[in-house]
Amino acid sequence: KNEVEQSPQNLTAQEGEFITINCSYSVGISALHWLQQHPGGGIVSLFMLSSGKKKHGRLIATINIQEKHSSLHITASHPRDSAVYICAVSMGGSQGNLIFGKGTKLSVKP
Amino acid sequence: DAGITQSPRHKVTETGTPVTLRCHQTENHRYMYWYRQDPGHGLRLIHYSYGVKDTDKGEVSDGYSVSRSKTEDFLLTLESATSSQTSVYFCAISGGTSGGRETQYFGPGTRLLVL
C-alpha cells in the first residue's frame, strides 16, 4: 500500500510570499495529482503529472520520480489562495482510484 | 466544471436507518468513485465502478454497498447507518482509459450526520 505524506500540515503566509508544499510517497506510481479544496468544501484538480514540471499561472508543480517526491509552489501568494492543498497518487492498473495525503491547510494573510 | 451532482447535499439520520446517496454525472465517464473524508484521515475510497453493473470494493467498504444500473448514476447505500459513518462523502468521475493517468472530477460532497 502506498503511503502519501504531506508537509507541512498547516502553513500561514503573508501575501506575496513564495510558498512550497511537499509530498512524498512510498511506492512507485502511475501519476501524482495536486488538488485544491476550497473553504466551502469543493475539490478541484490543479495538476496531474508523472514526470518533470507543470505550471499554471502562479502555481508550479514538480515531481522527482527517483526520490518519490513532489512539490507544489505558489508564487506571489494571495489571500484567495487560502485553501487545503491535497496530494494524491494513482497506482495505475484498472482501478484508477487515488490514494490521498491528509492535506496542507494554507492561510495567506493580507 | 464537470457535470457531477450529489444528492442530498446534507442529511441527518438516526442510527440503524438505511441511507442512500446519489451521484449523477452528465459526462458519460466510465469510472465513478465514492470517497469519504474525515478529519485526520484524508479522503479514502469506499467503492468504485468501472462500468454499468461493474463495481468493486475500496479501502473502507464495510457497511456500504453500491449500485450502478446506468452510466450516469452511482448510488451509495448505508444499509444500517452508524455514528462512525458520519462523514463528508464525495463522488468522483474519470474517463478510465489511461490506467489512472487521468484527472478526477469531484462532486460537491454530501454531509451526513448519523445521530
Tab-separated table of C-alpha atoms in Angstrom, chain A residues 43 45, chain B residues 1-2 4 29 91-95 103-107:
chain	number	residue	atom	x	y	z
A	43	ILE	CA	-12.414	19.870	-4.599
A	45	SER	CA	-7.835	19.219	-9.670
B	1	ASP	CA	-16.881	22.307	-14.480
B	2	ALA	CA	-17.613	18.627	-14.999
B	4	ILE	CA	-21.449	15.979	-11.383
B	29	HIS	CA	-17.371	8.907	-17.915
B	91	CYS	CA	-18.295	11.247	-5.604
B	92	ALA	CA	-15.690	11.480	-8.360
B	93	ILE	CA	-15.546	10.503	-12.017
B	94	SER	CA	-12.859	9.845	-14.592
B	95	GLY	CA	-12.704	8.593	-18.137
B	103	THR	CA	-7.869	13.865	-13.920
B	104	GLN	CA	-10.631	13.003	-11.493
B	105	TYR	CA	-13.549	15.383	-11.203
B	106	PHE	CA	-15.286	15.678	-7.871
B	107	GLY	CA	-18.857	16.296	-6.927
